Amino acid sequence: MTAQLIKGAEVAAHIREELKKGIAELKAKHNVVPGLVTVLVGADPASQVYVGAKEKTSKELGIYSERYDLPEQTTQKELIALIDKLNKNPKIHGILVQLPLPKHLNEGEVLYTIDPKKDVDGFHPVNVGKLMIGEPDYVPCTPAGIQQLLIRSGTKIEGAEVVVVGRSNIVGKPIANILLQKRDGANATVTVCHTRTRDMAFHTRRADILIVAAGKPKAITADMVKEGVVVIDVGVNEIGKTAEGKRILCGDVDFDAVKEKAKAITPVPGGVGPMTITMLMMNTVRAAKLAAGIA
Ligand code: NAP
């Protein structure tokens, strides 16, 4: 069997068209323009690329966008003061602080300062708790994108054995939690693996749906999956550079070998990645609607 490719880039483009229409309608009917601010501290090249992409997509969709590029030596006090100001700005519905922050800054305190109503990344404890009890305002972007890829590729989630590799707060834990909920697009039986899991292959071989977010190139090999599995590869690993200096990326799954056994699989790049920004835009629109009382 050669797997069907789950092309995140195509799914994301489709959702963006839907969003663009919705945003135009929001403006025409309610005079509401969703606003997103991105805050970048320091000059990490990968973060600059991510922030640039978020700004570009916002503009393409008709979302009002602001961007703050702060110097590496920004203090905790200065950053918190900026977030406080943005919390009070009615033009801004979503605040995104690009992670990771420089080491001298306290990431937890920064994220907890963001008003939960403007926390379009869904990382504030209030939003984490709401997701846990099945009443989310905002679902974190990467896990939300994974769920959409499963739904829109026609994958049966209800009753499926889902195995998640990785337990980070931004991918592993939230996707496990989302697919466990008693609702449409979920209702799965979920197992979460990590570095202390005794026999990971035992679990991965049972998976109907395997979601891998370990950050380890080709950690999942063909002998670790069963025939007909649906694989979502979240990993983004740089394994070298082309002669022109472009990054060569691979996922956490040995794509060429696993695709011969899988029913469907996401490529890297072009799988989960394009969905993450799209879900951020969706959360920003939701934030604007919630603020206007029309959600
Ligand atoms: P993270 O915070 O480093 O967490 C990695 C998790 O994987 C940890 O829970 C770790 O276990 C587990 N793990 C690592 N190696 C393992 C192994 N060999 N066997 C079993 N478990 C293992 O990473 P993250 O932020 O979740 O990101 C994971 C990957 O996804 C990265 O490559 C990242 O770049 C990518 N990512 C992509 C997107 C996107 O939009 N495409 C978004 C976010 C992340 P312990 O907890 O025991 O250490």
mmCIF file of C-alpha atoms and ligand atoms in Angstrom:
data_model
loop_
_atom_site.group_PDB
_atom_site.id
_atom_site.type_symbol
_atom_site.label_atom_id
_atom_site.label_comp_id
_atom_site.label_asym_id
_atom_site.label_seq_id
_atom_site.Cartn_x
_atom_site.Cartn_y
_atom_site.Cartn_z
ATOM 1 C CA MET A 1 0.000 0.000 0.000
ATOM 2 C CA THR A 2 1.266 3.510 -0.754
ATOM 3 C CA ALA A 3 -0.280 6.105 1.483
ATOM 4 C CA GLN A 4 -2.579 8.925 0.526
ATOM 5 C CA LEU A 5 -0.760 12.217 1.165
ATOM 6 C CA ILE A 6 -2.541 14.500 3.605
ATOM 7 C CA LYS A 7 -1.558 17.819 2.064
ATOM 8 C CA GLY A 8 -1.754 20.387 4.826
ATOM 9 C CA ALA A 9 -0.889 23.191 2.448
ATOM 10 C CA GLU A 10 -4.028 22.472 0.361
ATOM 11 C CA VAL A 11 -6.302 22.057 3.371
ATOM 12 C CA ALA A 12 -4.908 25.269 4.873
ATOM 13 C CA ALA A 13 -5.485 27.189 1.609
ATOM 14 C CA HIS A 14 -9.098 26.018 1.587
ATOM 15 C CA ILE A 15 -9.700 27.091 5.209
ATOM 16 C CA ARG A 16 -8.055 30.454 4.507
ATOM 17 C CA GLU A 17 -10.513 31.094 1.668
ATOM 18 C CA GLU A 18 -13.373 30.357 4.077
ATOM 19 C CA LEU A 19 -11.813 32.668 6.657
ATOM 20 C CA LYS A 20 -11.298 35.481 4.145
ATOM 21 C CA LYS A 21 -14.985 35.438 3.260
ATOM 22 C CA GLY A 22 -15.969 35.345 6.939
ATOM 23 C CA ILE A 23 -13.682 38.286 7.754
ATOM 24 C CA ALA A 24 -15.106 40.399 4.898
ATOM 25 C CA GLU A 25 -18.623 39.595 6.119
ATOM 26 C CA LEU A 26 -17.718 40.484 9.708
ATOM 27 C CA LYS A 27 -16.585 43.891 8.533
ATOM 28 C CA ALA A 28 -19.570 44.496 6.258
ATOM 29 C CA LYS A 29 -22.266 43.346 8.701
ATOM 30 C CA HIS A 30 -20.801 44.255 12.094
ATOM 31 C CA ASN A 31 -18.005 46.736 11.341
ATOM 32 C CA VAL A 32 -15.595 44.416 13.167
ATOM 33 C CA VAL A 33 -11.999 43.967 11.922
ATOM 34 C CA PRO A 34 -10.096 41.228 13.744
ATOM 35 C CA GLY A 35 -6.704 42.465 15.021
ATOM 36 C CA LEU A 36 -3.611 40.417 15.761
ATOM 37 C CA VAL A 37 -0.344 41.592 17.276
ATOM 38 C CA THR A 38 2.894 39.625 17.164
ATOM 39 C CA VAL A 39 5.690 40.286 19.624
ATOM 40 C CA LEU A 40 9.197 39.063 18.871
ATOM 41 C CA VAL A 41 12.083 39.494 21.293
ATOM 42 C CA GLY A 42 15.580 39.076 19.865
ATOM 43 C CA ALA A 43 16.749 38.109 16.401
ATOM 44 C CA ASP A 44 16.357 34.323 16.222
ATOM 45 C CA PRO A 45 16.207 33.682 12.435
ATOM 46 C CA ALA A 46 13.575 30.900 12.630
ATOM 47 C CA SER A 47 11.332 33.062 14.860
ATOM 48 C CA GLN A 48 11.694 35.956 12.423
ATOM 49 C CA VAL A 49 10.491 33.702 9.601
ATOM 50 C CA TYR A 50 7.486 32.498 11.665
ATOM 51 C CA VAL A 51 6.491 36.028 12.712
ATOM 52 C CA GLY A 52 6.887 37.281 9.140
ATOM 53 C CA ALA A 53 4.611 34.499 7.877
ATOM 54 C CA LYS A 54 1.964 35.307 10.495
ATOM 55 C CA GLU A 55 2.030 39.002 9.580
ATOM 56 C CA LYS A 56 1.798 38.223 5.848
ATOM 57 C CA THR A 57 -1.116 35.803 6.283
ATOM 58 C CA SER A 58 -2.988 38.292 8.506
ATOM 59 C CA LYS A 59 -2.752 40.932 5.794
ATOM 60 C CA GLU A 60 -3.812 38.533 3.047
ATOM 61 C CA LEU A 61 -6.957 37.612 4.971
ATOM 62 C CA GLY A 62 -7.929 41.167 5.945
ATOM 63 C CA ILE A 63 -6.861 40.908 9.592
ATOM 64 C CA TYR A 64 -5.489 44.138 11.095
ATOM 65 C CA SER A 65 -1.930 43.397 12.146
ATOM 66 C CA GLU A 66 0.686 45.018 14.361
ATOM 67 C CA ARG A 67 4.205 43.775 14.962
ATOM 68 C CA TYR A 68 6.688 44.560 17.713
ATOM 69 C CA ASP A 69 10.330 43.602 17.193
ATOM 70 C CA LEU A 70 12.035 44.115 20.543
ATOM 71 C CA PRO A 71 15.787 43.955 21.176
ATOM 72 C CA GLU A 72 17.357 40.855 22.753
ATOM 73 C CA GLN A 73 18.125 42.776 25.977
ATOM 74 C CA THR A 74 14.446 43.715 26.605
ATOM 75 C CA THR A 75 13.683 43.341 30.319
ATOM 76 C CA GLN A 76 10.842 41.352 31.861
ATOM 77 C CA LYS A 77 9.325 44.603 33.119
ATOM 78 C CA GLU A 78 9.373 46.201 29.659
ATOM 79 C CA LEU A 79 7.793 43.150 28.029
ATOM 80 C CA ILE A 80 5.067 42.872 30.671
ATOM 81 C CA ALA A 81 4.341 46.613 30.295
ATOM 82 C CA LEU A 82 3.885 46.160 26.527
ATOM 83 C CA ILE A 83 1.507 43.219 27.018
ATOM 84 C CA ASP A 84 -0.503 45.200 29.569
ATOM 85 C CA LYS A 85 -0.848 47.979 26.995
ATOM 86 C CA LEU A 86 -1.922 45.519 24.275
ATOM 87 C CA ASN A 87 -4.426 43.883 26.645
ATOM 88 C CA LYS A 88 -6.183 47.268 26.847
ATOM 89 C CA ASN A 89 -6.058 48.076 23.102
ATOM 90 C CA PRO A 90 -9.554 47.473 21.628
ATOM 91 C CA LYS A 91 -8.164 47.167 18.072
ATOM 92 C CA ILE A 92 -6.190 44.096 19.148
ATOM 93 C CA HIS A 93 -8.131 40.854 19.665
ATOM 94 C CA GLY A 94 -5.220 38.409 19.642
ATOM 95 C CA ILE A 95 -1.755 38.683 21.190
ATOM 96 C CA LEU A 96 0.975 36.326 20.098
ATOM 97 C CA VAL A 97 4.339 36.324 21.843
ATOM 98 C CA GLN A 98 6.745 34.326 19.693
ATOM 99 C CA LEU A 99 8.484 31.526 21.611
ATOM 100 C CA PRO A 100 11.109 30.704 22.659
ATOM 101 C CA LEU A 101 11.935 33.917 24.521
ATOM 102 C CA PRO A 102 15.556 34.761 25.361
ATOM 103 C CA LYS A 103 16.770 32.822 28.430
ATOM 104 C CA HIS A 104 16.730 35.804 30.836
ATOM 105 C CA LEU A 105 12.958 36.236 30.425
ATOM 106 C CA ASN A 106 10.346 34.314 32.435
ATOM 107 C CA GLU A 107 8.160 32.722 29.733
ATOM 108 C CA GLY A 108 5.441 31.563 32.155
ATOM 109 C CA GLU A 109 4.923 35.012 33.644
ATOM 110 C CA VAL A 110 4.835 36.597 30.183
ATOM 111 C CA LEU A 111 2.218 34.162 28.852
ATOM 112 C CA TYR A 112 0.090 34.442 31.999
ATOM 113 C CA THR A 113 0.026 38.242 31.615
ATOM 114 C CA ILE A 114 -1.811 37.972 28.300
ATOM 115 C CA ASP A 115 -5.543 38.491 28.826
ATOM 116 C CA PRO A 116 -7.060 34.982 28.383
ATOM 117 C CA LYS A 117 -9.629 36.549 26.015
ATOM 118 C CA LYS A 118 -6.744 37.608 23.728
ATOM 119 C CA ASP A 119 -4.713 34.423 24.190
ATOM 120 C CA VAL A 120 -5.125 33.149 20.621
ATOM 121 C CA ASP A 121 -2.299 30.627 21.149
ATOM 122 C CA GLY A 122 -4.406 28.983 23.880
ATOM 123 C CA PHE A 123 -1.457 28.690 26.295
ATOM 124 C CA HIS A 124 -2.885 30.624 29.281
ATOM 125 C CA PRO A 125 -3.853 28.293 32.172
ATOM 126 C CA VAL A 126 -7.463 29.520 31.930
ATOM 127 C CA ASN A 127 -7.628 28.362 28.311
ATOM 128 C CA VAL A 128 -5.728 25.141 29.041
ATOM 129 C CA GLY A 129 -8.301 24.399 31.765
ATOM 130 C CA LYS A 130 -11.255 25.219 29.516
ATOM 131 C CA LEU A 131 -9.877 22.873 26.865
ATOM 132 C CA MET A 132 -9.444 20.144 29.472
ATOM 133 C CA ILE A 133 -13.104 20.324 30.535
ATOM 134 C CA GLY A 134 -14.295 20.399 26.935
ATOM 135 C CA GLU A 135 -15.359 24.064 26.820
ATOM 136 C CA PRO A 136 -12.516 25.733 24.920
ATOM 137 C CA ASP A 137 -12.535 29.324 23.714
ATOM 138 C CA TYR A 138 -9.253 28.755 21.887
ATOM 139 C CA VAL A 139 -7.681 25.454 20.905
ATOM 140 C CA PRO A 140 -3.861 25.708 20.596
ATOM 141 C CA CYS A 141 -2.976 26.181 16.931
ATOM 142 C CA THR A 142 -0.864 23.124 16.051
ATOM 143 C CA PRO A 143 -3.180 20.589 17.752
ATOM 144 C CA ALA A 144 -6.215 22.353 16.243
ATOM 145 C CA GLY A 145 -4.578 21.989 12.833
ATOM 146 C CA ILE A 146 -3.921 18.291 13.417
ATOM 147 C CA GLN A 147 -7.558 17.671 14.301
ATOM 148 C CA GLN A 148 -8.677 19.522 11.157
ATOM 149 C CA LEU A 149 -6.312 17.437 8.996
ATOM 150 C CA LEU A 150 -7.801 14.251 10.434
ATOM 151 C CA ILE A 151 -11.385 15.416 9.981
ATOM 152 C CA ARG A 152 -10.907 16.863 6.502
ATOM 153 C CA SER A 153 -8.997 13.796 5.251
ATOM 154 C CA GLY A 154 -11.999 11.661 6.222
ATOM 155 C CA THR A 155 -10.138 9.773 8.958
ATOM 156 C CA LYS A 156 -12.445 8.022 11.426
ATOM 157 C CA ILE A 157 -11.492 9.379 14.839
ATOM 158 C CA GLU A 158 -14.372 8.075 16.941
ATOM 159 C CA GLY A 159 -13.359 4.853 18.668
ATOM 160 C CA ALA A 160 -9.897 4.889 17.049
ATOM 161 C CA GLU A 161 -6.757 3.901 18.923
ATOM 162 C CA VAL A 162 -4.755 7.137 18.838
ATOM 163 C CA VAL A 163 -1.133 7.069 19.933
ATOM 164 C CA VAL A 164 0.630 10.391 20.509
ATOM 165 C CA VAL A 165 4.424 10.449 20.778
ATOM 166 C CA GLY A 166 5.448 13.509 22.814
ATOM 167 C CA ARG A 167 3.872 15.219 25.838
ATOM 168 C CA SER A 168 4.768 18.892 25.375
ATOM 169 C CA ASN A 169 2.311 21.555 26.500
ATOM 170 C CA ILE A 170 2.044 22.928 22.964
ATOM 171 C CA VAL A 171 1.472 19.737 20.967
ATOM 172 C CA GLY A 172 1.404 16.341 22.722
ATOM 173 C CA LYS A 173 -0.777 17.075 25.761
ATOM 174 C CA PRO A 174 -3.340 19.289 24.011
ATOM 175 C CA ILE A 175 -3.852 16.974 20.998
ATOM 176 C CA ALA A 176 -4.314 14.013 23.371
ATOM 177 C CA ASN A 177 -6.851 16.035 25.304
ATOM 178 C CA ILE A 178 -8.702 17.255 22.193
ATOM 179 C CA LEU A 179 -9.134 13.777 20.702
ATOM 180 C CA LEU A 180 -10.278 12.376 24.040
ATOM 181 C CA GLN A 181 -13.239 14.762 24.349
ATOM 182 C CA LYS A 182 -16.780 13.469 24.174
ATOM 183 C CA ARG A 183 -17.719 15.296 20.970
ATOM 184 C CA ASP A 184 -17.684 15.046 17.172
ATOM 185 C CA GLY A 185 -14.193 14.930 15.679
ATOM 186 C CA ALA A 186 -12.922 13.248 18.844
ATOM 187 C CA ASN A 187 -14.122 10.314 21.018
ATOM 188 C CA ALA A 188 -10.843 8.440 20.493
ATOM 189 C CA THR A 189 -8.989 6.128 22.871
ATOM 190 C CA VAL A 190 -5.726 7.936 23.470
ATOM 191 C CA THR A 191 -2.284 6.759 24.610
ATOM 192 C CA VAL A 192 0.577 9.210 25.139
ATOM 193 C CA CYS A 193 4.235 8.079 24.859
ATOM 194 C CA HIS A 194 7.377 9.924 25.972
ATOM 195 C CA THR A 195 11.032 9.238 26.743
ATOM 196 C CA ARG A 196 10.171 7.139 29.813
ATOM 197 C CA THR A 197 7.709 4.909 27.952
ATOM 198 C CA ARG A 198 8.904 1.318 28.471
ATOM 199 C CA ASP A 199 8.180 -0.155 25.037
ATOM 200 C CA MET A 200 7.184 2.555 22.591
ATOM 201 C CA ALA A 201 6.891 0.253 19.555
ATOM 202 C CA PHE A 202 4.333 -1.855 21.452
ATOM 203 C CA HIS A 203 2.082 1.223 21.585
ATOM 204 C CA THR A 204 2.825 2.681 18.145
ATOM 205 C CA ARG A 205 2.054 -0.670 16.478
ATOM 206 C CA ARG A 206 -1.436 -0.613 17.999
ATOM 207 C CA ALA A 207 -2.211 2.831 16.591
ATOM 208 C CA ASP A 208 -4.980 3.440 14.049
ATOM 209 C CA ILE A 209 -3.865 7.082 14.158
ATOM 210 C CA LEU A 210 -0.261 7.884 15.076
ATOM 211 C CA ILE A 211 0.652 11.489 15.917
ATOM 212 C CA VAL A 212 4.357 12.120 16.361
ATOM 213 C CA ALA A 213 5.723 15.283 18.007
ATOM 214 C CA ALA A 214 9.090 14.256 19.413
ATOM 215 C CA GLY A 215 11.531 16.518 17.556
ATOM 216 C CA LYS A 216 13.717 13.506 16.659
ATOM 217 C CA PRO A 217 14.424 12.866 12.948
ATOM 218 C CA LYS A 218 13.016 9.544 11.727
ATOM 219 C CA ALA A 219 12.291 8.295 15.270
ATOM 220 C CA ILE A 220 9.372 6.257 13.886
ATOM 221 C CA THR A 221 10.455 3.502 11.518
ATOM 222 C CA ALA A 222 8.327 1.180 9.367
ATOM 223 C CA ASP A 223 8.595 -1.744 11.823
ATOM 224 C CA MET A 224 6.946 0.460 14.490
ATOM 225 C CA VAL A 225 3.629 0.924 12.642
ATOM 226 C CA LYS A 226 0.841 -1.344 11.470
ATOM 227 C CA GLU A 227 -0.554 -1.617 7.933
ATOM 228 C CA GLY A 228 -3.260 0.988 7.312
ATOM 229 C CA VAL A 229 -2.231 3.473 10.009
ATOM 230 C CA VAL A 230 -2.906 7.201 9.529
ATOM 231 C CA VAL A 231 0.251 9.141 10.426
ATOM 232 C CA ILE A 232 0.472 12.800 11.389
ATOM 233 C CA ASP A 233 4.115 13.871 11.530
ATOM 234 C CA VAL A 234 4.471 17.092 13.499
ATOM 235 C CA GLY A 235 8.272 17.084 13.715
ATOM 236 C CA VAL A 236 10.343 19.698 11.927
ATOM 237 C CA ASN A 237 14.029 18.815 12.000
ATOM 238 C CA GLU A 238 16.801 20.542 10.092
ATOM 239 C CA ILE A 239 19.139 17.873 8.770
ATOM 240 C CA GLY A 240 21.380 20.027 6.598
ATOM 241 C CA LYS A 241 21.508 22.838 4.062
ATOM 242 C CA THR A 242 21.374 22.859 0.280
ATOM 243 C CA ALA A 243 24.249 24.307 -1.749
ATOM 244 C CA GLU A 244 22.189 27.550 -1.872
ATOM 245 C CA GLY A 245 21.961 27.586 1.934
ATOM 246 C CA LYS A 246 18.282 26.539 2.121
ATOM 247 C CA ARG A 247 17.333 24.386 5.119
ATOM 248 C CA ILE A 248 16.726 20.677 4.453
ATOM 249 C CA LEU A 249 13.902 19.518 6.692
ATOM 250 C CA CYS A 250 12.582 16.130 7.735
ATOM 251 C CA GLY A 251 9.920 14.960 10.147
ATOM 252 C CA ASP A 252 9.981 12.552 13.084
ATOM 253 C CA VAL A 253 8.811 9.694 10.853
ATOM 254 C CA ASP A 254 10.855 7.738 8.316
ATOM 255 C CA PHE A 255 8.524 8.955 5.577
ATOM 256 C CA ASP A 256 9.732 6.850 2.617
ATOM 257 C CA ALA A 257 9.469 3.549 4.490
ATOM 258 C CA VAL A 258 6.341 4.298 6.563
ATOM 259 C CA LYS A 259 4.326 5.560 3.573
ATOM 260 C CA GLU A 260 4.475 2.024 2.122
ATOM 261 C CA LYS A 261 2.483 0.709 5.110
ATOM 262 C CA ALA A 262 0.294 3.691 5.989
ATOM 263 C CA LYS A 263 -3.188 4.463 4.706
ATOM 264 C CA ALA A 264 -2.479 8.191 4.869
ATOM 265 C CA ILE A 265 0.442 10.356 5.979
ATOM 266 C CA THR A 266 1.418 14.033 6.237
ATOM 267 C CA PRO A 267 4.608 15.165 4.477
ATOM 268 C CA VAL A 268 7.252 17.406 6.059
ATOM 269 C CA PRO A 269 7.291 20.163 4.989
ATOM 270 C CA GLY A 270 3.756 20.840 3.716
ATOM 271 C CA GLY A 271 1.803 18.832 6.301
ATOM 272 C CA VAL A 272 1.045 20.177 9.765
ATOM 273 C CA GLY A 273 3.128 23.356 9.375
ATOM 274 C CA PRO A 274 0.778 25.350 7.090
ATOM 275 C CA MET A 275 -2.168 24.475 9.332
ATOM 276 C CA THR A 276 -0.661 26.075 12.441
ATOM 277 C CA ILE A 277 -0.747 29.648 11.114
ATOM 278 C CA THR A 278 -4.196 29.112 9.627
ATOM 279 C CA MET A 279 -5.545 28.037 13.014
ATOM 280 C CA LEU A 280 -3.997 31.151 14.564
ATOM 281 C CA MET A 281 -6.010 33.235 12.102
ATOM 282 C CA MET A 282 -9.131 31.255 12.959
ATOM 283 C CA ASN A 283 -8.583 31.885 16.676
ATOM 284 C CA THR A 284 -8.086 35.613 16.010
ATOM 285 C CA VAL A 285 -11.393 35.807 14.167
ATOM 286 C CA ARG A 286 -13.035 33.947 17.055
ATOM 287 C CA ALA A 287 -11.477 36.400 19.546
ATOM 288 C CA ALA A 288 -12.894 39.340 17.588
ATOM 289 C CA LYS A 289 -16.348 37.739 17.505
ATOM 290 C CA LEU A 290 -16.237 36.950 21.234
ATOM 291 C CA ALA A 291 -15.227 40.550 21.988
ATOM 292 C CA ALA A 292 -18.121 41.829 19.845
ATOM 293 C CA GLY A 293 -20.582 39.388 21.451
ATOM 294 C CA ILE A 294 -21.366 37.670 18.136
ATOM 295 C CA ALA A 295 -19.549 34.328 18.570
HETATM 296 P P1 NAP B 1 9.343 19.247 22.899
HETATM 297 O O1 NAP B 1 8.794 20.275 23.802
HETATM 298 O O2 NAP B 1 10.806 19.089 22.749
HETATM 299 O O3 NAP B 1 8.731 17.840 23.338
HETATM 300 C C1 NAP B 1 9.137 16.647 22.731
HETATM 301 C C2 NAP B 1 8.397 15.504 23.382
HETATM 302 O O4 NAP B 1 8.748 14.317 22.724
HETATM 303 C C3 NAP B 1 8.737 15.314 24.862
HETATM 304 O O5 NAP B 1 7.561 15.018 25.573
HETATM 305 C C4 NAP B 1 9.705 14.136 24.861
HETATM 306 O O6 NAP B 1 9.578 13.316 26.007
HETATM 307 C C5 NAP B 1 9.211 13.340 23.663
HETATM 308 N N1 NAP B 1 10.281 12.590 23.013
HETATM 309 C C6 NAP B 1 11.441 13.056 22.504
HETATM 310 N N2 NAP B 1 12.158 12.057 21.980
HETATM 311 C C7 NAP B 1 11.443 10.927 22.152
HETATM 312 C C8 NAP B 1 11.651 9.577 21.832
HETATM 313 N N3 NAP B 1 12.766 9.174 21.200
HETATM 314 N N4 NAP B 1 10.697 8.678 22.169
HETATM 315 C C9 NAP B 1 9.562 9.074 22.799
HETATM 316 N N5 NAP B 1 9.312 10.360 23.129
HETATM 317 C C10 NAP B 1 10.238 11.262 22.808
HETATM 318 O O7 NAP B 1 8.802 19.409 21.415
HETATM 319 P P2 NAP B 1 7.457 20.090 20.814
HETATM 320 O O8 NAP B 1 7.501 21.552 21.045
HETATM 321 O O9 NAP B 1 6.257 19.318 21.189
HETATM 322 O O10 NAP B 1 7.739 19.852 19.255
HETATM 323 C C11 NAP B 1 7.926 18.561 18.730
HETATM 324 C C12 NAP B 1 8.318 18.666 17.269
HETATM 325 O O11 NAP B 1 7.251 19.268 16.559
HETATM 326 C C13 NAP B 1 9.538 19.530 16.986
HETATM 327 O O12 NAP B 1 10.251 19.003 15.889
HETATM 328 C C14 NAP B 1 8.932 20.873 16.612
HETATM 329 O O13 NAP B 1 9.781 21.631 15.761
HETATM 330 C C15 NAP B 1 7.705 20.426 15.895
HETATM 331 N N6 NAP B 1 6.614 21.414 15.895
HETATM 332 C C16 NAP B 1 6.059 21.701 14.697
HETATM 333 C C17 NAP B 1 5.010 22.598 14.653
HETATM 334 C C18 NAP B 1 4.381 22.915 13.337
HETATM 335 O O14 NAP B 1 3.619 23.841 13.225
HETATM 336 N N7 NAP B 1 4.653 22.129 12.304
HETATM 337 C C19 NAP B 1 4.548 23.208 15.815
HETATM 338 C C20 NAP B 1 5.115 22.861 17.027
HETATM 339 C C21 NAP B 1 6.158 21.945 17.065
HETATM 340 P P3 NAP B 1 9.912 13.820 27.508
HETATM 341 O O15 NAP B 1 8.744 14.655 27.921
HETATM 342 O O16 NAP B 1 10.014 12.573 28.287
HETATM 343 O O17 NAP B 1 11.192 14.590 27.394
#
